[in-house]
């Protein structure tokens, strides 16, 4: 797992990505850590670059992986 990233987000406390396994791991501010398998690296990179990590997650990850 890559280093844990701590975005300025009211929804996501931290997240990390395993590029070999293509797994995105997300820890939410309200509790709970979830793994999202099959997330391509370019999607993770876009999440890192997003103005709002929470909005990006809702629009591009949740329900898709």
PDB file of N, CA and C in Angstrom:
ATOM      1  N   UNK A   1       0.847  -1.182   0.000  1.00  0.00           N
ATOM      2  CA  UNK A   1       0.000   0.000   0.000  1.00  0.00           C
ATOM      3  C   UNK A   1       0.887   1.238   0.000  1.00  0.00           C
ATOM      4  N   UNK A   2       0.552   2.163  -0.839  1.00  0.00           N
ATOM      5  CA  UNK A   2       1.251   3.445  -0.895  1.00  0.00           C
ATOM      6  C   UNK A   2       1.014   4.185   0.425  1.00  0.00           C
ATOM      7  N   UNK A   3       1.759   5.241   0.661  1.00  0.00           N
ATOM      8  CA  UNK A   3       1.559   6.000   1.889  1.00  0.00           C
ATOM      9  C   UNK A   3       0.119   6.496   1.977  1.00  0.00           C
ATOM     10  N   UNK A   4      -0.350   6.637   3.184  1.00  0.00           N
ATOM     11  CA  UNK A   4      -1.715   7.102   3.420  1.00  0.00           C
ATOM     12  C   UNK A   4      -1.788   8.608   3.194  1.00  0.00           C
ATOM     13  N   UNK A   5      -2.779   9.007   2.426  1.00  0.00           N
ATOM     14  CA  UNK A   5      -2.996  10.417   2.129  1.00  0.00           C
ATOM     15  C   UNK A   5      -4.120  10.929   3.018  1.00  0.00           C
ATOM     16  N   UNK A   6      -3.955  12.130   3.529  1.00  0.00           N
ATOM     17  CA  UNK A   6      -4.920  12.735   4.455  1.00  0.00           C
ATOM     18  C   UNK A   6      -5.475  14.009   3.824  1.00  0.00           C
ATOM     19  N   UNK A   7      -6.567  13.875   3.069  1.00  0.00           N
ATOM     20  CA  UNK A   7      -7.103  15.049   2.374  1.00  0.00           C
ATOM     21  C   UNK A   7      -7.818  16.000   3.328  1.00  0.00           C
ATOM     22  N   UNK A   8      -7.988  17.229   2.888  1.00  0.00           N
ATOM     23  CA  UNK A   8      -8.799  18.204   3.612  1.00  0.00           C
ATOM     24  C   UNK A   8     -10.241  17.926   3.200  1.00  0.00           C
ATOM     25  N   UNK A   9     -10.877  16.978   3.887  1.00  0.00           N
ATOM     26  CA  UNK A   9     -12.198  16.500   3.498  1.00  0.00           C
ATOM     27  C   UNK A   9     -13.049  16.249   4.732  1.00  0.00           C
ATOM     28  N   UNK A  10     -14.316  16.585   4.647  1.00  0.00           N
ATOM     29  CA  UNK A  10     -15.238  16.297   5.751  1.00  0.00           C
ATOM     30  C   UNK A  10     -15.776  14.877   5.655  1.00  0.00           C
ATOM     31  N   UNK A  11     -15.482  14.192   4.566  1.00  0.00           N
ATOM     32  CA  UNK A  11     -16.001  12.845   4.337  1.00  0.00           C
ATOM     33  C   UNK A  11     -14.926  11.762   4.473  1.00  0.00           C
ATOM     34  N   UNK A  12     -13.739  12.020   3.923  1.00  0.00           N
ATOM     35  CA  UNK A  12     -12.679  11.010   3.868  1.00  0.00           C
ATOM     36  C   UNK A  12     -11.534  11.416   4.785  1.00  0.00           C
ATOM     37  N   UNK A  13     -11.249  10.542   5.755  1.00  0.00           N
ATOM     38  CA  UNK A  13     -10.155  10.808   6.699  1.00  0.00           C
ATOM     39  C   UNK A  13      -8.801  10.538   6.058  1.00  0.00           C
ATOM     40  N   UNK A  14      -8.706   9.375   5.376  1.00  0.00           N
ATOM     41  CA  UNK A  14      -7.457   9.023   4.703  1.00  0.00           C
ATOM     42  C   UNK A  14      -7.740   7.986   3.630  1.00  0.00           C
ATOM     43  N   UNK A  15      -6.778   7.861   2.706  1.00  0.00           N
ATOM     44  CA  UNK A  15      -6.906   6.843   1.673  1.00  0.00           C
ATOM     45  C   UNK A  15      -5.523   6.452   1.180  1.00  0.00           C
ATOM     46  N   UNK A  16      -5.461   5.261   0.591  1.00  0.00           N
ATOM     47  CA  UNK A  16      -4.199   4.734   0.072  1.00  0.00           C
ATOM     48  C   UNK A  16      -4.513   3.835  -1.114  1.00  0.00           C
ATOM     49  N   UNK A  17      -3.494   3.591  -1.938  1.00  0.00           N
ATOM     50  CA  UNK A  17      -3.684   2.797  -3.146  1.00  0.00           C
ATOM     51  C   UNK A  17      -2.566   1.779  -3.284  1.00  0.00           C
ATOM     52  N   UNK A  18      -2.949   0.549  -3.611  1.00  0.00           N
ATOM     53  CA  UNK A  18      -1.991  -0.517  -3.899  1.00  0.00           C
ATOM     54  C   UNK A  18      -1.971  -0.690  -5.411  1.00  0.00           C
ATOM     55  N   UNK A  19      -0.911  -0.205  -6.055  1.00  0.00           N
ATOM     56  CA  UNK A  19      -0.865  -0.241  -7.518  1.00  0.00           C
ATOM     57  C   UNK A  19      -0.697  -1.644  -8.084  1.00  0.00           C
ATOM     58  N   UNK A  20      -0.070  -2.542  -7.349  1.00  0.00           N
ATOM     59  CA  UNK A  20       0.085  -3.918  -7.827  1.00  0.00           C
ATOM     60  C   UNK A  20      -1.250  -4.651  -7.833  1.00  0.00           C
ATOM     61  N   UNK A  21      -2.036  -4.455  -6.791  1.00  0.00           N
ATOM     62  CA  UNK A  21      -3.330  -5.139  -6.654  1.00  0.00           C
ATOM     63  C   UNK A  21      -4.498  -4.302  -7.177  1.00  0.00           C
ATOM     64  N   UNK A  22      -4.244  -3.044  -7.492  1.00  0.00           N
ATOM     65  CA  UNK A  22      -5.273  -2.091  -7.936  1.00  0.00           C
ATOM     66  C   UNK A  22      -6.419  -2.013  -6.926  1.00  0.00           C
ATOM     67  N   UNK A  23      -6.040  -1.790  -5.665  1.00  0.00           N
ATOM     68  CA  UNK A  23      -7.021  -1.666  -4.588  1.00  0.00           C
ATOM     69  C   UNK A  23      -6.894  -0.282  -3.962  1.00  0.00           C
ATOM     70  N   UNK A  24      -8.016   0.411  -3.894  1.00  0.00           N
ATOM     71  CA  UNK A  24      -8.098   1.694  -3.208  1.00  0.00           C
ATOM     72  C   UNK A  24      -8.709   1.433  -1.834  1.00  0.00           C
ATOM     73  N   UNK A  25      -8.035   1.874  -0.788  1.00  0.00           N
ATOM     74  CA  UNK A  25      -8.537   1.715   0.574  1.00  0.00           C
ATOM     75  C   UNK A  25      -8.893   3.100   1.108  1.00  0.00           C
ATOM     76  N   UNK A  26     -10.123   3.244   1.593  1.00  0.00           N
ATOM     77  CA  UNK A  26     -10.628   4.537   2.054  1.00  0.00           C
ATOM     78  C   UNK A  26     -11.120   4.411   3.488  1.00  0.00           C
ATOM     79  N   UNK A  27     -10.668   5.324   4.353  1.00  0.00           N
ATOM     80  CA  UNK A  27     -11.164   5.423   5.723  1.00  0.00           C
ATOM     81  C   UNK A  27     -12.000   6.694   5.809  1.00  0.00           C
ATOM     82  N   UNK A  28     -13.232   6.527   6.269  1.00  0.00           N
ATOM     83  CA  UNK A  28     -14.171   7.641   6.327  1.00  0.00           C
ATOM     84  C   UNK A  28     -14.147   8.325   7.685  1.00  0.00           C
ATOM     85  N   UNK A  29     -14.441   9.612   7.694  1.00  0.00           N
ATOM     86  CA  UNK A  29     -14.438  10.404   8.926  1.00  0.00           C
ATOM     87  C   UNK A  29     -15.459   9.886   9.929  1.00  0.00           C
ATOM     88  N   UNK A  30     -16.576   9.373   9.444  1.00  0.00           N
ATOM     89  CA  UNK A  30     -17.623   8.869  10.340  1.00  0.00           C
ATOM     90  C   UNK A  30     -17.363   7.431  10.771  1.00  0.00           C
ATOM     91  N   UNK A  31     -16.216   6.893  10.384  1.00  0.00           N
ATOM     92  CA  UNK A  31     -15.838   5.538  10.778  1.00  0.00           C
ATOM     93  C   UNK A  31     -15.963   4.558   9.631  1.00  0.00           C
ATOM     94  N   UNK A  32     -15.159   3.534   9.699  1.00  0.00           N
ATOM     95  CA  UNK A  32     -15.188   2.490   8.690  1.00  0.00           C
ATOM     96  C   UNK A  32     -14.103   2.667   7.652  1.00  0.00           C
ATOM     97  N   UNK A  33     -13.475   1.552   7.325  1.00  0.00           N
ATOM     98  CA  UNK A  33     -12.468   1.503   6.275  1.00  0.00           C
ATOM     99  C   UNK A  33     -12.931   0.480   5.256  1.00  0.00           C
ATOM    100  N   UNK A  34     -12.921   0.864   3.999  1.00  0.00           N
ATOM    101  CA  UNK A  34     -13.414   0.004   2.933  1.00  0.00           C
ATOM    102  C   UNK A  34     -12.373  -0.110   1.831  1.00  0.00           C
ATOM    103  N   UNK A  35     -12.334  -1.293   1.200  1.00  0.00           N
ATOM    104  CA  UNK A  35     -11.433  -1.549   0.079  1.00  0.00           C
ATOM    105  C   UNK A  35     -12.240  -1.605  -1.206  1.00  0.00           C
ATOM    106  N   UNK A  36     -11.706  -0.993  -2.237  1.00  0.00           N
ATOM    107  CA  UNK A  36     -12.351  -0.949  -3.543  1.00  0.00           C
ATOM    108  C   UNK A  36     -11.404  -1.571  -4.564  1.00  0.00           C
ATOM    109  N   UNK A  37     -11.603  -2.866  -4.889  1.00  0.00           N
ATOM    110  CA  UNK A  37     -10.724  -3.545  -5.844  1.00  0.00           C
ATOM    111  C   UNK A  37     -11.036  -3.137  -7.282  1.00  0.00           C
ATOM    112  N   UNK A  38     -10.021  -3.223  -8.116  1.00  0.00           N
ATOM    113  CA  UNK A  38     -10.190  -2.973  -9.541  1.00  0.00           C
ATOM    114  C   UNK A  38     -10.122  -1.514  -9.951  1.00  0.00           C
ATOM    115  N   UNK A  39      -9.685  -0.648  -9.045  1.00  0.00           N
ATOM    116  CA  UNK A  39      -9.573   0.779  -9.365  1.00  0.00           C
ATOM    117  C   UNK A  39      -8.275   1.002 -10.153  1.00  0.00           C
ATOM    118  N   UNK A  40      -8.371   1.464 -11.399  1.00  0.00           N
ATOM    119  CA  UNK A  40      -7.158   1.707 -12.181  1.00  0.00           C
ATOM    120  C   UNK A  40      -6.323   2.841 -11.583  1.00  0.00           C
ATOM    121  N   UNK A  41      -5.025   2.790 -11.830  1.00  0.00           N
ATOM    122  CA  UNK A  41      -4.133   3.807 -11.272  1.00  0.00           C
ATOM    123  C   UNK A  41      -4.492   5.213 -11.744  1.00  0.00           C
ATOM    124  N   UNK A  42      -4.936   5.356 -12.989  1.00  0.00           N
ATOM    125  CA  UNK A  42      -5.279   6.700 -13.477  1.00  0.00           C
ATOM    126  C   UNK A  42      -6.474   7.291 -12.722  1.00  0.00           C
ATOM    127  N   UNK A  43      -7.377   6.434 -12.248  1.00  0.00           N
ATOM    128  CA  UNK A  43      -8.508   6.916 -11.448  1.00  0.00           C
ATOM    129  C   UNK A  43      -7.998   7.390 -10.087  1.00  0.00           C
ATOM    130  N   UNK A  44      -7.085   6.627  -9.485  1.00  0.00           N
ATOM    131  CA  UNK A  44      -6.486   7.042  -8.214  1.00  0.00           C
ATOM    132  C   UNK A  44      -5.745   8.370  -8.377  1.00  0.00           C
ATOM    133  N   UNK A  45      -4.975   8.512  -9.450  1.00  0.00           N
ATOM    134  CA  UNK A  45      -4.242   9.762  -9.683  1.00  0.00           C
ATOM    135  C   UNK A  45      -5.208  10.939  -9.839  1.00  0.00           C
ATOM    136  N   UNK A  46      -6.318  10.708 -10.516  1.00  0.00           N
ATOM    137  CA  UNK A  46      -7.328  11.760 -10.664  1.00  0.00           C
ATOM    138  C   UNK A  46      -7.941  12.117  -9.321  1.00  0.00           C
ATOM    139  N   UNK A  47      -8.124  11.129  -8.463  1.00  0.00           N
ATOM    140  CA  UNK A  47      -8.650  11.387  -7.120  1.00  0.00           C
ATOM    141  C   UNK A  47      -7.675  12.258  -6.338  1.00  0.00           C
ATOM    142  N   UNK A  48      -6.387  11.941  -6.429  1.00  0.00           N
ATOM    143  CA  UNK A  48      -5.363  12.740  -5.739  1.00  0.00           C
ATOM    144  C   UNK A  48      -5.365  14.186  -6.217  1.00  0.00           C
ATOM    145  N   UNK A  49      -5.635  14.397  -7.502  1.00  0.00           N
ATOM    146  CA  UNK A  49      -5.584  15.729  -8.103  1.00  0.00           C
ATOM    147  C   UNK A  49      -6.899  16.504  -7.994  1.00  0.00           C
ATOM    148  N   UNK A  50      -7.944  15.843  -7.525  1.00  0.00           N
ATOM    149  CA  UNK A  50      -9.270  16.469  -7.489  1.00  0.00           C
ATOM    150  C   UNK A  50      -9.336  17.617  -6.481  1.00  0.00           C
ATOM    151  N   UNK A  51     -10.115  18.632  -6.811  1.00  0.00           N
ATOM    152  CA  UNK A  51     -10.342  19.743  -5.884  1.00  0.00           C
ATOM    153  C   UNK A  51     -11.083  19.261  -4.642  1.00  0.00           C
ATOM    154  N   UNK A  52     -12.010  18.318  -4.836  1.00  0.00           N
ATOM    155  CA  UNK A  52     -12.764  17.739  -3.725  1.00  0.00           C
ATOM    156  C   UNK A  52     -12.653  16.223  -3.805  1.00  0.00           C
ATOM    157  N   UNK A  53     -11.897  15.639  -2.888  1.00  0.00           N
ATOM    158  CA  UNK A  53     -11.697  14.182  -2.880  1.00  0.00           C
ATOM    159  C   UNK A  53     -13.021  13.471  -2.603  1.00  0.00           C
ATOM    160  N   UNK A  54     -13.812  14.017  -1.682  1.00  0.00           N
ATOM    161  CA  UNK A  54     -15.105  13.410  -1.361  1.00  0.00           C
ATOM    162  C   UNK A  54     -16.047  13.402  -2.551  1.00  0.00           C
ATOM    163  N   UNK A  55     -16.141  14.516  -3.251  1.00  0.00           N
ATOM    164  CA  UNK A  55     -17.003  14.595  -4.431  1.00  0.00           C
ATOM    165  C   UNK A  55     -16.510  13.638  -5.514  1.00  0.00           C
ATOM    166  N   UNK A  56     -15.189  13.597  -5.728  1.00  0.00           N
ATOM    167  CA  UNK A  56     -14.634  12.679  -6.722  1.00  0.00           C
ATOM    168  C   UNK A  56     -14.994  11.245  -6.360  1.00  0.00           C
ATOM    169  N   UNK A  57     -14.849  10.891  -5.083  1.00  0.00           N
ATOM    170  CA  UNK A  57     -15.182   9.542  -4.632  1.00  0.00           C
ATOM    171  C   UNK A  57     -16.642   9.213  -4.951  1.00  0.00           C
ATOM    172  N   UNK A  58     -17.549  10.114  -4.604  1.00  0.00           N
ATOM    173  CA  UNK A  58     -18.978   9.870  -4.820  1.00  0.00           C
ATOM    174  C   UNK A  58     -19.318   9.742  -6.303  1.00  0.00           C
ATOM    175  N   UNK A  59     -18.686  10.536  -7.138  1.00  0.00           N
ATOM    176  CA  UNK A  59     -19.009  10.546  -8.562  1.00  0.00           C
ATOM    177  C   UNK A  59     -18.299   9.460  -9.369  1.00  0.00           C
ATOM    178  N   UNK A  60     -17.152   8.975  -8.872  1.00  0.00           N
ATOM    179  CA  UNK A  60     -16.334   8.082  -9.703  1.00  0.00           C
ATOM    180  C   UNK A  60     -15.981   6.733  -9.092  1.00  0.00           C
ATOM    181  N   UNK A  61     -16.096   6.581  -7.783  1.00  0.00           N
ATOM    182  CA  UNK A  61     -15.682   5.332  -7.132  1.00  0.00           C
ATOM    183  C   UNK A  61     -16.890   4.582  -6.565  1.00  0.00           C
ATOM    184  N   UNK A  62     -17.643   5.253  -5.709  1.00  0.00           N
ATOM    185  CA  UNK A  62     -18.780   4.617  -5.034  1.00  0.00           C
ATOM    186  C   UNK A  62     -19.762   4.071  -6.067  1.00  0.00           C
ATOM    187  N   UNK A  63     -20.087   2.801  -5.918  1.00  0.00           N
ATOM    188  CA  UNK A  63     -21.020   2.162  -6.828  1.00  0.00           C
ATOM    189  C   UNK A  63     -20.407   1.676  -8.130  1.00  0.00           C
ATOM    190  N   UNK A  64     -19.158   2.043  -8.376  1.00  0.00           N
ATOM    191  CA  UNK A  64     -18.490   1.624  -9.614  1.00  0.00           C
ATOM    192  C   UNK A  64     -17.447   0.537  -9.378  1.00  0.00           C
ATOM    193  N   UNK A  65     -16.947   0.445  -8.136  1.00  0.00           N
ATOM    194  CA  UNK A  65     -15.904  -0.541  -7.807  1.00  0.00           C
ATOM    195  C   UNK A  65     -16.275  -1.261  -6.532  1.00  0.00           C
TER     196      UNK A  65
END
